[in-house]
């Protein structure tokens, strides 16, 4: 059964993460706690098709995760035309994004590119490092080793980050070959990235408590009393202390 194949492969994925990434996860969690202790903010940005939203403003999660979101919208409607020969390289946009944001030296930024070569992500990480922002990169090392560099720095994401979290996705992402279907089935990176980020969070919470700080966790806004608790207790506490 395809269902059984899928479930077994997911179990295998999580086991691989647990056995190979524990050291990096612990290091990342401690880095989060250290950044908060030093007055910095923790930002999540574009991790594997918006997996960062699984931790942001979620019941059971801390308030200290903030989202770096950006959007450039250009409207130039006209008749259809070929774009051959036009330079569409947007390298350098990361610098503008960071200058327009509230991020500053000493903050920590989680970014993600499964292939490790996504230009916008690599550029953002590159510019963040230039500003003294700590960068934690979520990527697939199996994938990244199979692709070429596209950023002018000559580096892929894992080569410029302070910390690398390998989501253990196979090259080209999908995990299972199904009979009669050319492309493999079932993306690995989304499940893996969420699992890793929640694991990092568990470490961070424990480390903060060791420092004498107990971050408040959000309640589900749709559960009775949850929204009031978040608005009256959790968010004011975060605004005052940063955790």
PDB file of C-alpha atoms in Angstrom:
ATOM      1  CA  UNK A   1       0.000   0.000   0.000  1.00  0.00           C
ATOM      2  CA  UNK A   2       1.209   3.479  -0.833  1.00  0.00           C
ATOM      3  CA  UNK A   3      -0.048   4.654   2.567  1.00  0.00           C
ATOM      4  CA  UNK A   4       2.182   2.163   4.362  1.00  0.00           C
ATOM      5  CA  UNK A   5       5.161   3.087   2.190  1.00  0.00           C
ATOM      6  CA  UNK A   6       4.640   6.744   2.967  1.00  0.00           C
ATOM      7  CA  UNK A   7       4.262   6.279   6.721  1.00  0.00           C
ATOM      8  CA  UNK A   8       7.315   4.037   6.909  1.00  0.00           C
ATOM      9  CA  UNK A   9       9.374   6.543   4.929  1.00  0.00           C
ATOM     10  CA  UNK A  10       8.328   9.390   7.221  1.00  0.00           C
ATOM     11  CA  UNK A  11       9.319   7.321  10.261  1.00  0.00           C
ATOM     12  CA  UNK A  12      12.688   6.755   8.594  1.00  0.00           C
ATOM     13  CA  UNK A  13      13.069  10.483   7.906  1.00  0.00           C
ATOM     14  CA  UNK A  14      12.417  11.459  11.509  1.00  0.00           C
ATOM     15  CA  UNK A  15      14.787   8.757  12.750  1.00  0.00           C
ATOM     16  CA  UNK A  16      17.522  10.072  10.469  1.00  0.00           C
ATOM     17  CA  UNK A  17      17.008  13.606  11.743  1.00  0.00           C
ATOM     18  CA  UNK A  18      17.062  12.442  15.340  1.00  0.00           C
ATOM     19  CA  UNK A  19      20.296  10.492  14.904  1.00  0.00           C
ATOM     20  CA  UNK A  20      22.207  12.953  12.704  1.00  0.00           C
ATOM     21  CA  UNK A  21      20.942  16.413  13.661  1.00  0.00           C
ATOM     22  CA  UNK A  22      20.686  16.322  17.447  1.00  0.00           C
ATOM     23  CA  UNK A  23      23.952  18.197  17.963  1.00  0.00           C
ATOM     24  CA  UNK A  24      22.956  20.940  15.517  1.00  0.00           C
ATOM     25  CA  UNK A  25      19.454  21.184  17.008  1.00  0.00           C
ATOM     26  CA  UNK A  26      20.862  21.610  20.519  1.00  0.00           C
ATOM     27  CA  UNK A  27      23.335  24.213  19.270  1.00  0.00           C
ATOM     28  CA  UNK A  28      20.542  26.113  17.499  1.00  0.00           C
ATOM     29  CA  UNK A  29      18.323  26.064  20.592  1.00  0.00           C
ATOM     30  CA  UNK A  30      21.157  27.370  22.740  1.00  0.00           C
ATOM     31  CA  UNK A  31      21.860  30.068  20.158  1.00  0.00           C
ATOM     32  CA  UNK A  32      18.211  31.165  20.322  1.00  0.00           C
ATOM     33  CA  UNK A  33      18.359  31.381  24.123  1.00  0.00           C
ATOM     34  CA  UNK A  34      21.690  33.212  24.005  1.00  0.00           C
ATOM     35  CA  UNK A  35      20.368  35.726  21.470  1.00  0.00           C
ATOM     36  CA  UNK A  36      17.290  36.437  23.584  1.00  0.00           C
ATOM     37  CA  UNK A  37      19.419  36.742  26.735  1.00  0.00           C
ATOM     38  CA  UNK A  38      21.545  39.356  24.965  1.00  0.00           C
ATOM     39  CA  UNK A  39      18.477  41.368  23.963  1.00  0.00           C
ATOM     40  CA  UNK A  40      18.222  40.172  20.369  1.00  0.00           C
ATOM     41  CA  UNK A  41      15.152  39.101  18.417  1.00  0.00           C
ATOM     42  CA  UNK A  42      14.520  35.783  16.676  1.00  0.00           C
ATOM     43  CA  UNK A  43      13.201  35.898  13.111  1.00  0.00           C
ATOM     44  CA  UNK A  44      11.888  33.165  10.831  1.00  0.00           C
ATOM     45  CA  UNK A  45      11.809  33.772   7.084  1.00  0.00           C
ATOM     46  CA  UNK A  46      10.618  31.684   4.159  1.00  0.00           C
ATOM     47  CA  UNK A  47      11.428  28.220   5.492  1.00  0.00           C
ATOM     48  CA  UNK A  48      10.365  25.529   3.055  1.00  0.00           C
ATOM     49  CA  UNK A  49       7.081  26.803   1.638  1.00  0.00           C
ATOM     50  CA  UNK A  50       6.187  28.838   4.724  1.00  0.00           C
ATOM     51  CA  UNK A  51       6.703  26.150   7.375  1.00  0.00           C
ATOM     52  CA  UNK A  52       7.705  29.000   9.700  1.00  0.00           C
ATOM     53  CA  UNK A  53       3.989  29.728  10.079  1.00  0.00           C
ATOM     54  CA  UNK A  54       3.647  26.442  11.990  1.00  0.00           C
ATOM     55  CA  UNK A  55       5.463  28.132  14.880  1.00  0.00           C
ATOM     56  CA  UNK A  56       4.357  31.740  14.615  1.00  0.00           C
ATOM     57  CA  UNK A  57       1.411  32.810  16.801  1.00  0.00           C
ATOM     58  CA  UNK A  58       0.473  29.183  17.412  1.00  0.00           C
ATOM     59  CA  UNK A  59      -1.087  27.647  20.491  1.00  0.00           C
ATOM     60  CA  UNK A  60       1.698  25.865  22.365  1.00  0.00           C
ATOM     61  CA  UNK A  61       4.415  28.058  20.868  1.00  0.00           C
ATOM     62  CA  UNK A  62       6.407  30.961  22.310  1.00  0.00           C
ATOM     63  CA  UNK A  63       5.822  34.593  21.441  1.00  0.00           C
ATOM     64  CA  UNK A  64       9.489  35.276  20.744  1.00  0.00           C
ATOM     65  CA  UNK A  65       9.381  34.036  17.159  1.00  0.00           C
ATOM     66  CA  UNK A  66       8.887  36.909  14.741  1.00  0.00           C
ATOM     67  CA  UNK A  67       8.352  36.695  10.977  1.00  0.00           C
ATOM     68  CA  UNK A  68      10.439  38.484   8.382  1.00  0.00           C
ATOM     69  CA  UNK A  69       8.019  38.826   5.497  1.00  0.00           C
ATOM     70  CA  UNK A  70       8.618  40.811   2.339  1.00  0.00           C
ATOM     71  CA  UNK A  71       6.832  41.311  -0.930  1.00  0.00           C
ATOM     72  CA  UNK A  72       7.751  43.251  -4.028  1.00  0.00           C
ATOM     73  CA  UNK A  73       4.790  43.827  -6.322  1.00  0.00           C
ATOM     74  CA  UNK A  74       5.317  45.303  -9.745  1.00  0.00           C
ATOM     75  CA  UNK A  75       2.422  45.978 -12.115  1.00  0.00           C
ATOM     76  CA  UNK A  76       3.288  46.630 -15.741  1.00  0.00           C
ATOM     77  CA  UNK A  77       0.419  45.168 -17.753  1.00  0.00           C
ATOM     78  CA  UNK A  78       0.854  45.293 -21.516  1.00  0.00           C
ATOM     79  CA  UNK A  79       0.732  42.959 -24.472  1.00  0.00           C
ATOM     80  CA  UNK A  80       2.701  39.748 -24.083  1.00  0.00           C
ATOM     81  CA  UNK A  81       6.385  40.097 -24.920  1.00  0.00           C
ATOM     82  CA  UNK A  82       9.502  37.975 -24.713  1.00  0.00           C
ATOM     83  CA  UNK A  83      11.913  38.652 -21.848  1.00  0.00           C
ATOM     84  CA  UNK A  84      14.945  37.035 -23.494  1.00  0.00           C
ATOM     85  CA  UNK A  85      18.089  39.038 -22.929  1.00  0.00           C
ATOM     86  CA  UNK A  86      16.674  41.061 -20.043  1.00  0.00           C
ATOM     87  CA  UNK A  87      18.668  40.890 -16.818  1.00  0.00           C
ATOM     88  CA  UNK A  88      16.199  39.684 -14.170  1.00  0.00           C
ATOM     89  CA  UNK A  89      18.795  38.918 -11.491  1.00  0.00           C
ATOM     90  CA  UNK A  90      17.451  40.338  -8.208  1.00  0.00           C
ATOM     91  CA  UNK A  91      20.640  39.807  -6.238  1.00  0.00           C
ATOM     92  CA  UNK A  92      21.059  42.701  -3.826  1.00  0.00           C
ATOM     93  CA  UNK A  93      17.393  42.801  -2.866  1.00  0.00           C
ATOM     94  CA  UNK A  94      18.333  41.150   0.440  1.00  0.00           C
ATOM     95  CA  UNK A  95      20.246  44.278   1.423  1.00  0.00           C
ATOM     96  CA  UNK A  96      17.195  46.469   0.856  1.00  0.00           C
ATOM     97  CA  UNK A  97      14.931  44.068   2.747  1.00  0.00           C
ATOM     98  CA  UNK A  98      17.161  44.085   5.808  1.00  0.00           C
ATOM     99  CA  UNK A  99      17.611  47.859   5.707  1.00  0.00           C
ATOM    100  CA  UNK A 100      13.830  48.282   5.567  1.00  0.00           C
ATOM    101  CA  UNK A 101      13.263  45.791   8.399  1.00  0.00           C
ATOM    102  CA  UNK A 102      13.748  45.970  12.165  1.00  0.00           C
ATOM    103  CA  UNK A 103      16.578  43.406  12.129  1.00  0.00           C
ATOM    104  CA  UNK A 104      19.939  44.536  13.456  1.00  0.00           C
ATOM    105  CA  UNK A 105      23.283  43.212  14.589  1.00  0.00           C
ATOM    106  CA  UNK A 106      22.926  40.547  17.272  1.00  0.00           C
ATOM    107  CA  UNK A 107      19.559  39.240  16.075  1.00  0.00           C
ATOM    108  CA  UNK A 108      19.111  35.688  14.787  1.00  0.00           C
ATOM    109  CA  UNK A 109      17.514  34.784  11.461  1.00  0.00           C
ATOM    110  CA  UNK A 110      16.311  31.333  10.402  1.00  0.00           C
ATOM    111  CA  UNK A 111      16.171  30.888   6.638  1.00  0.00           C
ATOM    112  CA  UNK A 112      15.569  27.869   4.441  1.00  0.00           C
ATOM    113  CA  UNK A 113      16.299  26.561   0.970  1.00  0.00           C
ATOM    114  CA  UNK A 114      15.999  22.842   0.391  1.00  0.00           C
ATOM    115  CA  UNK A 115      18.401  22.963  -2.544  1.00  0.00           C
ATOM    116  CA  UNK A 116      20.651  25.476  -0.815  1.00  0.00           C
ATOM    117  CA  UNK A 117      20.859  27.604  -3.961  1.00  0.00           C
ATOM    118  CA  UNK A 118      17.613  29.633  -4.031  1.00  0.00           C
ATOM    119  CA  UNK A 119      18.965  33.033  -4.994  1.00  0.00           C
ATOM    120  CA  UNK A 120      16.656  35.184  -2.875  1.00  0.00           C
ATOM    121  CA  UNK A 121      17.337  33.093   0.238  1.00  0.00           C
ATOM    122  CA  UNK A 122      21.091  32.885  -0.271  1.00  0.00           C
ATOM    123  CA  UNK A 123      21.218  36.632  -0.938  1.00  0.00           C
ATOM    124  CA  UNK A 124      19.248  37.378   2.224  1.00  0.00           C
ATOM    125  CA  UNK A 125      21.543  35.160   4.293  1.00  0.00           C
ATOM    126  CA  UNK A 126      24.610  36.758   2.721  1.00  0.00           C
ATOM    127  CA  UNK A 127      23.447  40.286   3.500  1.00  0.00           C
ATOM    128  CA  UNK A 128      22.379  39.294   7.030  1.00  0.00           C
ATOM    129  CA  UNK A 129      25.847  37.977   7.748  1.00  0.00           C
ATOM    130  CA  UNK A 130      27.313  41.250   6.475  1.00  0.00           C
ATOM    131  CA  UNK A 131      25.219  43.099   9.075  1.00  0.00           C
ATOM    132  CA  UNK A 132      26.294  40.869  11.973  1.00  0.00           C
ATOM    133  CA  UNK A 133      23.031  38.936  12.165  1.00  0.00           C
ATOM    134  CA  UNK A 134      23.328  35.279  13.173  1.00  0.00           C
ATOM    135  CA  UNK A 135      22.054  33.001  10.404  1.00  0.00           C
ATOM    136  CA  UNK A 136      20.668  29.495  10.916  1.00  0.00           C
ATOM    137  CA  UNK A 137      20.091  27.709   7.620  1.00  0.00           C
ATOM    138  CA  UNK A 138      17.600  24.911   6.982  1.00  0.00           C
ATOM    139  CA  UNK A 139      18.656  22.920   3.921  1.00  0.00           C
ATOM    140  CA  UNK A 140      19.129  19.448   2.473  1.00  0.00           C
ATOM    141  CA  UNK A 141      22.803  18.634   2.262  1.00  0.00           C
ATOM    142  CA  UNK A 142      22.084  15.752  -0.134  1.00  0.00           C
ATOM    143  CA  UNK A 143      20.327  18.185  -2.460  1.00  0.00           C
ATOM    144  CA  UNK A 144      22.799  21.048  -2.043  1.00  0.00           C
ATOM    145  CA  UNK A 145      25.757  18.904  -3.037  1.00  0.00           C
ATOM    146  CA  UNK A 146      24.064  18.064  -6.355  1.00  0.00           C
ATOM    147  CA  UNK A 147      23.432  21.609  -7.600  1.00  0.00           C
ATOM    148  CA  UNK A 148      25.507  24.510  -8.881  1.00  0.00           C
ATOM    149  CA  UNK A 149      26.092  27.833  -7.152  1.00  0.00           C
ATOM    150  CA  UNK A 150      24.008  30.766  -8.445  1.00  0.00           C
ATOM    151  CA  UNK A 151      25.004  33.565  -6.034  1.00  0.00           C
ATOM    152  CA  UNK A 152      27.920  35.823  -6.984  1.00  0.00           C
ATOM    153  CA  UNK A 153      29.628  35.063  -3.676  1.00  0.00           C
ATOM    154  CA  UNK A 154      30.369  31.623  -5.059  1.00  0.00           C
ATOM    155  CA  UNK A 155      28.702  30.036  -2.047  1.00  0.00           C
ATOM    156  CA  UNK A 156      25.594  28.009  -1.331  1.00  0.00           C
ATOM    157  CA  UNK A 157      23.451  28.607   1.731  1.00  0.00           C
ATOM    158  CA  UNK A 158      25.165  26.096   3.991  1.00  0.00           C
ATOM    159  CA  UNK A 159      28.556  27.642   3.258  1.00  0.00           C
ATOM    160  CA  UNK A 160      27.678  31.062   4.653  1.00  0.00           C
ATOM    161  CA  UNK A 161      25.450  30.248   7.644  1.00  0.00           C
ATOM    162  CA  UNK A 162      26.548  30.272  11.275  1.00  0.00           C
ATOM    163  CA  UNK A 163      24.644  27.056  11.787  1.00  0.00           C
ATOM    164  CA  UNK A 164      23.269  24.440   9.381  1.00  0.00           C
ATOM    165  CA  UNK A 165      20.237  22.253  10.083  1.00  0.00           C
ATOM    166  CA  UNK A 166      20.029  19.426   7.556  1.00  0.00           C
ATOM    167  CA  UNK A 167      16.402  18.458   6.959  1.00  0.00           C
ATOM    168  CA  UNK A 168      17.633  15.172   5.461  1.00  0.00           C
ATOM    169  CA  UNK A 169      15.430  15.481   2.388  1.00  0.00           C
ATOM    170  CA  UNK A 170      16.764  13.549  -0.603  1.00  0.00           C
ATOM    171  CA  UNK A 171      18.107  15.355  -3.640  1.00  0.00           C
ATOM    172  CA  UNK A 172      15.159  16.668  -5.684  1.00  0.00           C
ATOM    173  CA  UNK A 173      13.004  16.533  -2.541  1.00  0.00           C
ATOM    174  CA  UNK A 174      10.591  13.608  -3.017  1.00  0.00           C
ATOM    175  CA  UNK A 175      11.037  10.378  -1.061  1.00  0.00           C
ATOM    176  CA  UNK A 176       9.257   7.448  -2.735  1.00  0.00           C
ATOM    177  CA  UNK A 177       9.308   5.914  -6.211  1.00  0.00           C
ATOM    178  CA  UNK A 178       5.878   4.667  -7.221  1.00  0.00           C
ATOM    179  CA  UNK A 179       5.307   2.114  -9.946  1.00  0.00           C
ATOM    180  CA  UNK A 180       4.224   3.607 -13.267  1.00  0.00           C
ATOM    181  CA  UNK A 181       4.849   7.221 -12.250  1.00  0.00           C
ATOM    182  CA  UNK A 182       7.988   8.943 -13.476  1.00  0.00           C
ATOM    183  CA  UNK A 183       8.522  11.513 -10.754  1.00  0.00           C
ATOM    184  CA  UNK A 184       8.978  10.341  -7.147  1.00  0.00           C
ATOM    185  CA  UNK A 185       6.254  11.013  -4.572  1.00  0.00           C
ATOM    186  CA  UNK A 186       6.030  12.886  -1.245  1.00  0.00           C
ATOM    187  CA  UNK A 187       8.114  15.908  -0.312  1.00  0.00           C
ATOM    188  CA  UNK A 188      10.282  15.481   2.757  1.00  0.00           C
ATOM    189  CA  UNK A 189      11.379  18.975   3.671  1.00  0.00           C
ATOM    190  CA  UNK A 190       8.126  20.377   5.048  1.00  0.00           C
ATOM    191  CA  UNK A 191       7.615  17.650   7.634  1.00  0.00           C
ATOM    192  CA  UNK A 192      11.301  17.657   8.455  1.00  0.00           C
ATOM    193  CA  UNK A 193      11.599  21.425   8.827  1.00  0.00           C
ATOM    194  CA  UNK A 194       8.643  21.654  11.198  1.00  0.00           C
ATOM    195  CA  UNK A 195       9.979  18.757  13.276  1.00  0.00           C
ATOM    196  CA  UNK A 196      13.406  20.374  13.509  1.00  0.00           C
ATOM    197  CA  UNK A 197      12.093  23.832  14.383  1.00  0.00           C
ATOM    198  CA  UNK A 198       9.882  22.522  17.177  1.00  0.00           C
ATOM    199  CA  UNK A 199      12.862  20.496  18.439  1.00  0.00           C
ATOM    200  CA  UNK A 200      15.013  23.636  18.437  1.00  0.00           C
ATOM    201  CA  UNK A 201      12.246  25.421  20.340  1.00  0.00           C
ATOM    202  CA  UNK A 202      12.181  22.715  23.010  1.00  0.00           C
ATOM    203  CA  UNK A 203      15.908  23.218  23.588  1.00  0.00           C
ATOM    204  CA  UNK A 204      15.554  27.001  23.642  1.00  0.00           C
ATOM    205  CA  UNK A 205      12.781  26.918  26.236  1.00  0.00           C
ATOM    206  CA  UNK A 206      14.807  24.676  28.516  1.00  0.00           C
ATOM    207  CA  UNK A 207      17.912  26.845  28.142  1.00  0.00           C
ATOM    208  CA  UNK A 208      15.971  30.022  28.928  1.00  0.00           C
ATOM    209  CA  UNK A 209      14.566  28.423  32.072  1.00  0.00           C
ATOM    210  CA  UNK A 210      18.118  27.571  33.139  1.00  0.00           C
ATOM    211  CA  UNK A 211      18.859  31.288  32.817  1.00  0.00           C
ATOM    212  CA  UNK A 212      15.965  32.091  35.118  1.00  0.00           C
ATOM    213  CA  UNK A 213      13.630  33.103  32.302  1.00  0.00           C
ATOM    214  CA  UNK A 214      10.382  31.230  31.720  1.00  0.00           C
ATOM    215  CA  UNK A 215       8.861  32.251  28.370  1.00  0.00           C
ATOM    216  CA  UNK A 216       5.104  32.298  28.287  1.00  0.00           C
ATOM    217  CA  UNK A 217       3.488  30.020  25.718  1.00  0.00           C
ATOM    218  CA  UNK A 218       0.532  31.067  23.621  1.00  0.00           C
ATOM    219  CA  UNK A 219      -2.847  29.440  24.081  1.00  0.00           C
ATOM    220  CA  UNK A 220      -5.069  28.583  21.146  1.00  0.00           C
ATOM    221  CA  UNK A 221      -7.008  31.722  20.259  1.00  0.00           C
ATOM    222  CA  UNK A 222     -10.093  29.660  19.387  1.00  0.00           C
ATOM    223  CA  UNK A 223     -10.226  27.923  22.767  1.00  0.00           C
ATOM    224  CA  UNK A 224     -12.282  29.730  25.448  1.00  0.00           C
ATOM    225  CA  UNK A 225     -10.139  32.332  27.174  1.00  0.00           C
ATOM    226  CA  UNK A 226      -7.182  31.756  24.882  1.00  0.00           C
ATOM    227  CA  UNK A 227      -7.309  35.027  23.000  1.00  0.00           C
ATOM    228  CA  UNK A 228      -7.722  37.074  26.184  1.00  0.00           C
ATOM    229  CA  UNK A 229      -4.775  35.307  27.804  1.00  0.00           C
ATOM    230  CA  UNK A 230      -2.566  35.929  24.810  1.00  0.00           C
ATOM    231  CA  UNK A 231      -3.507  39.596  24.498  1.00  0.00           C
ATOM    232  CA  UNK A 232      -3.489  40.423  28.201  1.00  0.00           C
ATOM    233  CA  UNK A 233      -0.617  38.266  29.445  1.00  0.00           C
ATOM    234  CA  UNK A 234       1.652  36.772  26.769  1.00  0.00           C
ATOM    235  CA  UNK A 235       2.082  39.621  24.297  1.00  0.00           C
ATOM    236  CA  UNK A 236       2.607  42.331  26.953  1.00  0.00           C
ATOM    237  CA  UNK A 237       5.195  40.088  28.614  1.00  0.00           C
ATOM    238  CA  UNK A 238       7.005  39.639  25.305  1.00  0.00           C
ATOM    239  CA  UNK A 239       6.941  43.378  24.580  1.00  0.00           C
ATOM    240  CA  UNK A 240       8.451  44.088  27.976  1.00  0.00           C
ATOM    241  CA  UNK A 241      11.071  41.338  28.196  1.00  0.00           C
ATOM    242  CA  UNK A 242      11.554  39.910  24.677  1.00  0.00           C
ATOM    243  CA  UNK A 243      10.715  36.391  25.788  1.00  0.00           C
TER     244      UNK A 243
END
